[in-house]
Amino acid sequence: MRLKSLEIKGFKSFADKTVLNFDEGITGVIGPNGCGKSNIVDSIRWVIGEHKISNLRSENLESLVFNGSKTRSASGLAEVSLTFENTKNLLPTEFSTVTITRKYYKSGESEYRLNDVACRLKDIHNLFMDTGVSNDSYAIIELGMVDDIIKDKDNSRRRMLEQAAGISIYKTRKKEAKLKLDAAEQDLARIEDLLFEINNQLKSLESQAKKAEKYFEIKKEYKEVSIELAKAALEGFNITYHDLNEKQKSEVDKRIELETAIAKEEAALEQEKLGLVEKEKALQQMQHAFNEMLDAVRSKENDKSLTSQRLQYLKERETGLNEFLQKAGGQLSGLDESIQFTRKQIEDDEVQLKEFETKLAELKNTVEDKRRVFDEKRSAIDELRRNNQSIQRNQFEAEKKVAVADTSILNLQRTINQVQEEKAQRQNQLQQLEPEKKAKEEELDQKKGNLQQLQEQHEFTKEQILQTQNKMEGLRNELANESRKLDSRKNEHDLLKSL
């Protein structure tokens, strides 16, 4: 490797473009004081990466740019280029000629270029490492540096020998590897902290996810059960309403039949009264019995009055049932047993009325037959009276059951209202929890993605650490070899110095 040329433009005192060619045989630059020899050295220092302004004998970077004179205007750019021959391939590049350039603009912008391609200062340092070309290498020795080397100040002699031996690159790489290793260890520590935090968050998120799943399962079951209950209630209400209508029609028919039977009974009683009046004279001996029979007829009239009252009550009951049906609308399922019981009572009344008609027909035949069966009729009338009282008691019981059913309906209505309120509250809770669930799911997915990235980064960092450790081991071996070589050269140097 050989310095081929130096090109300076706008740097310090070099206003115009100046090219210095270092051909074969040229070993130095001479000239009178103040001609710019030191500025040439400063330009070389600057282009290979010197940042310490005091080493460039300036106050700031702007002072490196040609500031102008009485006859020349100031320059806006300082540019220096160094060209090297790489015929022996000492530089790690395939080019036979390497040119490095540094530019600085008065606006504050600067750039480095390698073979007219933009690059970093680090790239230039890596290119010339262990070649003796750097801003602090032994290639540029000032007067003060000679004293430092003789006195071995700050291990300057050792540093110069290491640069000459070519092991500084390994020290630099070792330092970089150590920094990378420290950074990797810090990254691993951060990754472990992140993994610990993510694991803690995952437990909480998994618990929340399970609760959300359970909540949606319960919500689904609740919805299905609510639908089934609504269907069952609707079907039950429809069936109950239809049955009540049928029962109402049946009761109306039975009432008509009962009114007809009562009318027949009244006609029979009237005929009976006429027959008794006509036969009053002929039946003096039966006066006592006739009086008793008359009492029985009066009792029957009372029974008829009671039956009429009962018919009026049934009419009122029918009107009440119609109003109740309009108000309840099908929710009177509890009346089914009461209506069945009432139907049974009406059927019993029909049987008793038929028996009563039969007995009345027997009374129409002859008074003698009435006399014979008078005791039986009186017993039958007593039985009817007892049955009527039993019917009244049953009716009272039915009314109590209806009242209980009304209370049950009110309780059912309150329960339905409470269920509807709870359902509305649950729906509001569902609507409030839905965004939170989505946010938790998104956060969980993001955490899982971050965890996967961290795990991949962890594995990649492990591989880099292993590779770095292997490289460090190789560098240690190379450093040991170079140390042995350095010791050998030092011994040779000491031997030559002693000679």
Coordinates of C-alpha atoms in Angstrom, one line a residue:
M1 CA 0.0 0.0 0.0
R2 CA 1.4 3.4 -1.0
L3 CA 0.1 7.0 -0.8
K4 CA -0.5 8.0 -4.4
S5 CA -1.9 11.6 -4.3
L6 CA -3.5 14.2 -2.1
E7 CA -6.1 16.6 -3.4
I8 CA -7.0 19.7 -1.3
K9 CA -9.7 22.3 -2.1
G10 CA -11.0 25.1 0.2
F11 CA -9.1 23.7 3.2
K12 CA -7.4 26.4 5.3
S13 CA -4.9 28.3 3.1
F14 CA -5.6 26.1 0.0
A15 CA -8.3 28.1 -1.7
D16 CA -7.9 26.6 -5.2
K17 CA -7.9 22.9 -6.0
T18 CA -4.4 21.6 -5.3
V19 CA -3.1 18.1 -6.2
L20 CA 0.0 16.6 -4.7
N21 CA 1.2 13.5 -6.5
F22 CA 3.6 11.3 -4.5
D23 CA 5.3 9.4 -7.2
E24 CA 8.0 6.8 -6.8
G25 CA 11.0 8.2 -4.9
I26 CA 9.3 11.1 -3.3
T27 CA 9.7 10.9 0.5
G28 CA 8.9 14.4 1.8
V29 CA 7.6 17.9 1.2
I30 CA 9.8 20.9 1.8
G31 CA 9.3 24.6 1.6
P32 CA 9.8 27.9 3.4
N33 CA 8.1 28.8 6.6
G34 CA 4.4 29.7 6.1
C35 CA 4.0 28.0 2.8
G36 CA 1.5 25.4 4.1
K37 CA 3.4 22.3 4.9
S38 CA 1.7 21.9 8.3
N39 CA -1.7 22.4 6.6
I40 CA -0.9 19.4 4.4
V41 CA -0.4 17.3 7.5
D42 CA -3.6 18.7 9.0
S43 CA -5.6 17.9 5.9
I44 CA -4.3 14.3 6.0
R45 CA -5.3 14.1 9.7
W46 CA -8.7 15.6 8.9
V47 CA -9.6 13.3 6.0
I48 CA -8.8 10.1 7.9
G49 CA -11.2 11.1 10.7
E50 CA -9.6 13.5 13.1
H51 CA -12.3 15.3 15.2
K52 CA -10.2 17.0 17.9
I53 CA -10.0 20.6 16.6
S54 CA -6.9 21.4 18.7
N55 CA -4.9 18.7 16.8
L56 CA -5.9 20.5 13.6
R57 CA -4.6 23.8 15.0
S58 CA -8.0 25.5 14.6
E59 CA -10.8 26.9 16.9
N60 CA -13.8 25.3 15.2
L61 CA -14.8 23.4 12.1
E62 CA -15.9 26.6 10.3
S63 CA -12.3 27.9 10.5
L64 CA -11.1 24.9 8.4
V65 CA -12.9 26.4 5.4
F66 CA -11.0 29.0 3.5
N67 CA -12.1 32.3 4.9
G68 CA -11.2 34.5 2.0
S69 CA -8.6 37.3 1.5
K70 CA -8.5 40.8 0.1
T71 CA -8.3 39.4 -3.5
R72 CA -10.2 36.1 -3.0
S73 CA -13.7 35.4 -1.8
A74 CA -14.4 32.9 0.9
S75 CA -15.1 29.3 0.1
G76 CA -18.2 27.5 1.2
L77 CA -16.7 24.0 1.1
A78 CA -13.6 22.3 2.5
E79 CA -12.8 19.1 0.6
V80 CA -9.7 16.7 1.0
S81 CA -9.1 13.4 -0.9
L82 CA -6.4 10.8 -0.3
T83 CA -5.6 8.2 -2.9
F84 CA -3.8 5.0 -2.1
E85 CA -2.5 2.1 -4.3
N86 CA -3.7 -1.3 -3.1
T87 CA -1.6 -3.5 -5.4
K88 CA -0.5 -5.8 -2.6
N89 CA -4.1 -6.1 -1.3
L90 CA -3.2 -4.9 2.2
L91 CA -6.6 -3.1 2.3
P92 CA -9.6 -5.5 2.7
T93 CA -11.1 -4.5 -0.7
E94 CA -11.0 -5.7 -4.2
F95 CA -10.1 -2.3 -5.6
S96 CA -6.4 -1.6 -6.6
T97 CA -6.9 2.1 -6.0
V98 CA -8.7 3.5 -3.0
T99 CA -9.7 7.1 -2.6
I100 CA -11.2 8.5 0.6
T101 CA -12.8 11.9 0.7
R102 CA -14.1 14.2 3.4
K103 CA -16.3 17.3 2.8
Y104 CA -17.5 20.0 5.2
Y105 CA -19.9 22.8 4.3
K106 CA -20.2 26.0 6.1
S107 CA -23.9 25.3 6.6
G108 CA -22.8 22.5 9.0
E109 CA -23.2 19.5 6.8
S110 CA -20.4 17.0 6.3
E111 CA -19.9 13.7 4.5
Y112 CA -17.4 10.9 3.9
R113 CA -17.0 9.1 0.6
L114 CA -15.1 6.0 -0.3
N115 CA -14.3 5.7 -4.0
D116 CA -16.9 8.4 -4.5
V117 CA -19.6 6.4 -2.7
A118 CA -21.1 7.8 0.5
C119 CA -20.0 5.9 3.6
R120 CA -19.5 6.2 7.4
L121 CA -16.3 7.2 9.3
K122 CA -16.5 3.8 10.9
D123 CA -16.2 2.2 7.4
I124 CA -13.0 4.2 6.8
H125 CA -11.5 3.2 10.2
N126 CA -12.3 -0.5 9.5
L127 CA -10.7 -0.2 6.1
F128 CA -7.4 1.3 7.4
M129 CA -7.2 -0.6 10.7
D130 CA -3.8 -2.1 11.5
T131 CA -2.3 -0.4 8.4
G132 CA -0.8 2.5 10.4
V133 CA -3.1 5.0 8.7
S134 CA -5.3 6.7 11.3
N135 CA -5.6 10.0 13.1
D136 CA -3.7 8.6 16.2
S137 CA -1.3 6.2 14.5
Y138 CA 2.5 6.2 14.3
A139 CA 2.2 7.3 10.6
I140 CA 1.9 10.9 11.8
I141 CA 4.4 11.8 14.5
E142 CA 4.6 15.4 15.8
L143 CA 7.5 16.8 17.9
G144 CA 5.6 16.4 21.1
M145 CA 4.8 12.8 20.3
V146 CA 8.6 12.0 20.1
D147 CA 9.0 13.0 23.8
D148 CA 5.9 11.0 24.7
I149 CA 7.3 7.9 23.0
I150 CA 10.7 8.3 24.7
K151 CA 9.2 8.9 28.1
D152 CA 6.5 6.2 27.4
K153 CA 3.8 8.6 28.6
D154 CA 0.3 6.9 28.8
N155 CA 1.8 3.7 27.3
S156 CA 2.3 5.5 24.0
R157 CA 5.2 3.3 23.1
R158 CA 3.2 0.1 23.7
R159 CA 0.3 1.6 21.7
M160 CA 2.6 2.4 18.8
L161 CA 4.2 -1.1 18.9
E162 CA 0.8 -2.7 18.9
Q163 CA -0.2 -0.7 15.9
A164 CA 3.0 -1.6 14.1
A165 CA 2.4 -5.3 15.1
G166 CA -1.1 -5.2 13.7
I167 CA -2.9 -6.3 16.9
S168 CA -4.8 -3.1 17.5
I169 CA -7.6 -4.3 15.2
Y170 CA -8.1 -7.3 17.5
K171 CA -8.2 -5.1 20.6
T172 CA -10.7 -2.9 18.8
R173 CA -12.8 -5.9 17.8
K174 CA -12.4 -7.3 21.3
K175 CA -13.7 -4.1 22.7
E176 CA -16.6 -4.0 20.2
A177 CA -17.4 -7.6 21.0
K178 CA -17.3 -6.9 24.7
L179 CA -19.7 -4.0 24.2
K180 CA -22.0 -6.1 22.1
L181 CA -21.8 -8.9 24.7
D182 CA -22.7 -6.4 27.4
A183 CA -25.5 -5.0 25.3
A184 CA -26.7 -8.6 24.6
E185 CA -26.6 -9.4 28.4
Q186 CA -28.6 -6.2 29.1
D187 CA -31.0 -7.2 26.4
L188 CA -31.3 -10.6 27.9
A189 CA -32.0 -9.1 31.3
R190 CA -34.6 -6.8 29.8
I191 CA -36.1 -9.8 27.9
E192 CA -36.3 -11.8 31.1
D193 CA -38.0 -8.9 32.9
L194 CA -40.4 -8.6 29.9
L195 CA -41.0 -12.3 29.9
F196 CA -41.7 -12.2 33.7
E197 CA -44.1 -9.3 33.3
I198 CA -45.8 -10.9 30.2
N199 CA -46.2 -14.2 32.1
N200 CA -47.9 -12.3 35.0
Q201 CA -50.1 -10.5 32.5
L202 CA -50.8 -13.8 30.7
K203 CA -52.1 -15.3 33.9
S204 CA -54.5 -12.4 34.4
L205 CA -55.5 -12.4 30.8
E206 CA -56.1 -16.1 30.8
S207 CA -58.2 -15.8 33.9
Q208 CA -60.2 -12.9 32.2
A209 CA -60.5 -15.0 29.0
K210 CA -61.9 -17.9 31.0
K211 CA -64.3 -15.7 32.8
A212 CA -65.4 -14.1 29.5
E213 CA -65.9 -17.6 27.9
K214 CA -67.9 -18.7 30.9
Y215 CA -69.9 -15.5 30.8
F216 CA -70.7 -16.0 27.1
E217 CA -71.6 -19.7 27.8
I218 CA -74.0 -18.6 30.6
K219 CA -75.3 -15.9 28.4
K220 CA -76.0 -18.4 25.6
E221 CA -77.7 -20.8 28.0
Y222 CA -79.7 -18.0 29.5
K223 CA -80.8 -16.9 26.1
E224 CA -81.8 -20.4 25.1
V225 CA -83.7 -21.0 28.4
S226 CA -85.4 -17.6 28.1
I227 CA -86.6 -18.5 24.6
E228 CA -87.8 -21.9 25.7
L229 CA -89.6 -20.4 28.8
A230 CA -91.2 -17.7 26.6
K231 CA -92.3 -20.4 24.1
A232 CA -93.7 -22.6 26.9
A233 CA -95.4 -19.7 28.6
L234 CA -96.9 -18.5 25.3
E235 CA -98.1 -22.0 24.4
G236 CA -99.5 -22.5 27.9
F237 CA -101.2 -19.1 27.8
N238 CA -102.7 -19.9 24.4
I239 CA -103.9 -23.3 25.6
T240 CA -105.3 -21.9 28.8
Y241 CA -107.1 -19.1 27.0
H242 CA -108.6 -21.6 24.5
D243 CA -109.6 -23.9 27.3
L244 CA -111.2 -21.1 29.3
N245 CA -113.2 -20.0 26.2
E246 CA -114.4 -23.5 25.7
K247 CA -115.2 -23.8 29.4
Q248 CA -117.1 -20.5 29.3
K249 CA -119.1 -21.7 26.3
S250 CA -119.8 -24.9 28.1
E251 CA -120.9 -23.1 31.3
V252 CA -123.2 -20.8 29.1
D253 CA -124.8 -24.0 27.6
K254 CA -125.2 -25.5 31.0
R255 CA -126.7 -22.3 32.3
I256 CA -129.2 -22.3 29.5
E257 CA -130.0 -25.9 30.2
L258 CA -130.3 -25.1 33.9
E259 CA -132.7 -22.2 33.2
T260 CA -134.8 -24.5 31.0
A261 CA -134.9 -27.1 33.7
I262 CA -135.9 -24.5 36.3
A263 CA -138.6 -23.2 33.9
K264 CA -139.9 -26.8 33.6
E265 CA -139.7 -27.2 37.3
E266 CA -141.7 -24.0 37.8
A267 CA -144.3 -25.1 35.3
A268 CA -144.6 -28.4 37.0
L269 CA -144.9 -26.7 40.4
E270 CA -147.7 -24.5 39.0
Q271 CA -149.5 -27.5 37.6
E272 CA -149.0 -29.2 40.9
K273 CA -150.5 -26.3 42.8
L274 CA -153.6 -26.3 40.5
G275 CA -154.0 -30.0 41.0
L276 CA -153.8 -29.7 44.7
V277 CA -156.4 -26.9 44.7
E278 CA -158.9 -28.9 42.6
K279 CA -158.5 -31.9 44.7
E280 CA -158.6 -30.1 48.0
K281 CA -162.2 -31.0 48.8
A282 CA -161.8 -34.6 47.8
L283 CA -158.7 -35.0 49.7
Q284 CA -159.8 -33.7 53.2
Q285 CA -158.4 -36.8 54.7
M286 CA -155.1 -36.0 53.2
Q287 CA -155.2 -32.4 54.3
H288 CA -152.4 -32.9 56.7
A289 CA -150.4 -34.6 54.1
F290 CA -151.3 -32.0 51.6
N291 CA -150.3 -29.2 54.0
E292 CA -147.0 -31.0 54.4
M293 CA -146.8 -31.3 50.7
L294 CA -147.5 -27.6 50.4
D295 CA -144.7 -27.0 52.8
A296 CA -142.6 -29.1 50.6
V297 CA -143.7 -27.1 47.6
R298 CA -142.8 -23.9 49.5
S299 CA -139.5 -25.4 50.3
K300 CA -139.0 -26.2 46.6
E301 CA -139.9 -22.6 45.8
N302 CA -137.3 -21.5 48.2
D303 CA -134.9 -23.9 46.5
K304 CA -136.0 -22.4 43.2
S305 CA -135.2 -19.0 44.6
L306 CA -131.9 -20.2 45.7
T307 CA -131.3 -21.8 42.3
S308 CA -132.3 -18.4 40.7
Q309 CA -129.9 -16.6 42.9
R310 CA -127.3 -19.2 42.0
L311 CA -128.1 -18.6 38.3
Q312 CA -127.8 -14.9 38.8
Y313 CA -124.5 -15.5 40.6
L314 CA -123.3 -17.6 37.7
K315 CA -124.3 -14.9 35.3
E316 CA -122.3 -12.4 37.4
R317 CA -119.5 -14.9 37.6
E318 CA -119.6 -15.3 33.8
T319 CA -119.3 -11.5 33.4
G320 CA -116.5 -11.4 36.0
L321 CA -114.8 -14.2 34.2
N322 CA -115.0 -12.3 30.9
E323 CA -113.5 -9.2 32.5
F324 CA -110.9 -11.4 34.2
L325 CA -110.0 -13.0 30.9
Q326 CA -109.7 -9.7 29.2
K327 CA -107.4 -8.4 32.0
A328 CA -105.4 -11.6 32.5
G329 CA -105.1 -12.4 28.8
G330 CA -104.2 -16.0 29.2
Q331 CA -102.1 -16.0 32.5
L332 CA -104.8 -17.8 34.6
S333 CA -103.4 -21.2 34.4
G334 CA -104.1 -21.6 38.1
L335 CA -107.9 -21.5 37.5
D336 CA -107.8 -24.8 35.6
E337 CA -108.3 -26.9 38.7
S338 CA -111.0 -24.5 40.0
I339 CA -112.9 -24.7 36.6
Q340 CA -112.5 -28.5 36.5
F341 CA -113.9 -28.6 40.0
T342 CA -116.8 -26.3 39.0
R343 CA -117.5 -28.4 36.0
K344 CA -117.7 -31.5 38.2
Q345 CA -120.1 -29.6 40.5
I346 CA -122.3 -28.6 37.5
E347 CA -122.3 -32.2 36.3
D348 CA -123.4 -33.3 39.8
D349 CA -126.1 -30.6 39.7
E350 CA -127.3 -31.9 36.3
V351 CA -127.6 -35.4 37.7
Q352 CA -129.4 -34.1 40.7
L353 CA -131.7 -32.0 38.5
K354 CA -132.5 -35.0 36.4
E355 CA -133.3 -36.9 39.5
F356 CA -135.4 -34.0 40.7
E357 CA -137.3 -33.9 37.3
T358 CA -137.9 -37.7 37.7
K359 CA -139.3 -37.1 41.1
L360 CA -141.4 -34.2 39.9
A361 CA -142.8 -36.4 37.1
E362 CA -143.7 -39.0 39.7
L363 CA -145.6 -36.3 41.7
K364 CA -147.7 -35.5 38.6
N365 CA -149.1 -39.0 38.3
T366 CA -151.3 -39.2 41.3
V367 CA -151.6 -37.7 44.7
E368 CA -151.6 -41.2 46.1
D369 CA -148.3 -41.8 44.6
K370 CA -147.2 -38.5 46.1
R371 CA -148.5 -39.7 49.4
R372 CA -146.6 -42.9 49.1
V373 CA -143.4 -41.3 48.0
F374 CA -143.9 -38.2 50.1
D375 CA -141.4 -39.3 52.6
E376 CA -139.0 -40.2 49.9
K377 CA -139.5 -36.8 48.2
R378 CA -139.0 -35.0 51.5
S379 CA -135.8 -37.0 52.0
A380 CA -134.8 -36.2 48.4
I381 CA -135.6 -32.5 49.0
D382 CA -133.5 -32.6 52.2
E383 CA -130.8 -34.3 50.2
L384 CA -131.0 -31.6 47.6
R385 CA -130.9 -29.0 50.3
R386 CA -127.8 -30.6 51.7
N387 CA -126.4 -30.8 48.2
N388 CA -127.2 -27.2 47.5
Q389 CA -125.4 -26.2 50.7
S390 CA -122.5 -28.4 49.7
I391 CA -122.5 -26.6 46.3
Q392 CA -122.5 -23.3 48.0
R393 CA -119.6 -24.4 50.1
N394 CA -117.8 -25.6 47.0
Q395 CA -118.6 -22.4 45.3
F396 CA -117.1 -20.5 48.2
E397 CA -114.0 -22.7 48.1
A398 CA -113.8 -22.0 44.3
E399 CA -114.0 -18.3 45.0
K400 CA -111.2 -18.6 47.5
K401 CA -109.2 -20.5 44.9
V402 CA -109.9 -17.8 42.4
A403 CA -108.7 -15.2 44.9
V404 CA -105.6 -17.3 45.5
A405 CA -105.1 -17.5 41.7
D406 CA -105.4 -13.7 41.4
T407 CA -102.8 -13.3 44.1
S408 CA -100.6 -15.9 42.2
I409 CA -101.1 -14.0 39.0
L410 CA -100.0 -10.7 40.7
N411 CA -97.0 -12.4 42.1
L412 CA -96.2 -13.9 38.7
Q413 CA -96.5 -10.5 37.1
R414 CA -94.2 -9.0 39.7
T415 CA -91.7 -11.9 39.1
I416 CA -92.0 -11.4 35.3
N417 CA -91.3 -7.6 35.8
Q418 CA -88.3 -8.5 38.0
V419 CA -87.0 -11.0 35.4
Q420 CA -87.4 -8.4 32.6
E421 CA -85.5 -5.8 34.7
E422 CA -82.7 -8.3 35.5
K423 CA -82.6 -9.2 31.8
A424 CA -82.3 -5.5 30.9
Q425 CA -79.5 -5.1 33.4
R426 CA -77.8 -8.2 32.1
Q427 CA -78.0 -6.9 28.5
N428 CA -76.6 -3.5 29.7
Q429 CA -73.8 -5.4 31.4
L430 CA -73.2 -7.4 28.3
Q431 CA -73.0 -4.3 26.2
Q432 CA -70.6 -2.7 28.6
L433 CA -68.4 -5.8 28.8
E434 CA -68.3 -6.4 25.1
P435 CA -65.8 -3.5 24.3
E436 CA -63.7 -4.6 27.3
K437 CA -63.6 -8.2 26.0
K438 CA -62.6 -7.0 22.5
A439 CA -59.9 -4.8 24.0
K440 CA -58.6 -7.6 26.2
E441 CA -58.6 -10.0 23.2
E442 CA -56.6 -7.5 21.2
E443 CA -54.3 -6.8 24.1
L444 CA -53.8 -10.6 24.5
D445 CA -53.1 -11.1 20.8
Q446 CA -50.6 -8.2 20.9
K447 CA -49.0 -9.6 24.1
K448 CA -48.7 -13.0 22.4
G449 CA -47.2 -11.4 19.3
N450 CA -44.7 -9.4 21.5
L451 CA -43.9 -12.6 23.5
Q452 CA -43.2 -14.5 20.3
Q453 CA -41.0 -11.7 19.0
L454 CA -39.2 -11.5 22.3
Q455 CA -38.7 -15.3 22.2
E456 CA -37.4 -15.1 18.7
Q457 CA -35.1 -12.2 19.6
H458 CA -34.0 -14.1 22.7
E459 CA -33.0 -17.1 20.6
F460 CA -31.3 -14.9 18.0
T461 CA -29.4 -13.1 20.8
K462 CA -28.3 -16.5 22.2
E463 CA -27.0 -17.5 18.9
Q464 CA -25.2 -14.2 18.5
I465 CA -23.7 -14.6 22.0
L466 CA -22.5 -18.1 21.1
Q467 CA -21.0 -16.8 17.9
T468 CA -19.4 -13.9 19.7
Q469 CA -18.0 -16.2 22.3
N470 CA -16.6 -18.4 19.6
K471 CA -15.1 -15.3 17.9
M472 CA -13.7 -14.1 21.2
E473 CA -12.1 -17.5 21.7
G474 CA -10.6 -17.2 18.3
L475 CA -9.5 -13.7 19.0
R476 CA -7.9 -14.8 22.3
N477 CA -5.9 -17.4 20.4
E478 CA -4.9 -14.9 17.8
L479 CA -4.1 -12.4 20.5
A480 CA -1.9 -14.9 22.3
N481 CA -0.1 -15.7 19.0
E482 CA 0.3 -12.0 18.3
S483 CA 1.5 -11.5 21.9
R484 CA 4.1 -14.1 21.3
K485 CA 5.1 -12.5 18.1
L486 CA 5.3 -9.1 19.8
D487 CA 7.4 -10.5 22.5
S488 CA 9.7 -12.0 19.9
R489 CA 9.9 -8.7 18.1
K490 CA 10.5 -6.9 21.3
N491 CA 13.3 -9.2 22.2
E492 CA 14.8 -8.7 18.7
H493 CA 14.4 -4.9 19.2
D494 CA 16.0 -5.0 22.6
L495 CA 18.8 -7.2 21.2
L496 CA 19.3 -4.7 18.3
K497 CA 19.2 -1.8 20.7
S498 CA 21.8 -3.4 22.9
L499 CA 24.0 -3.9 19.9

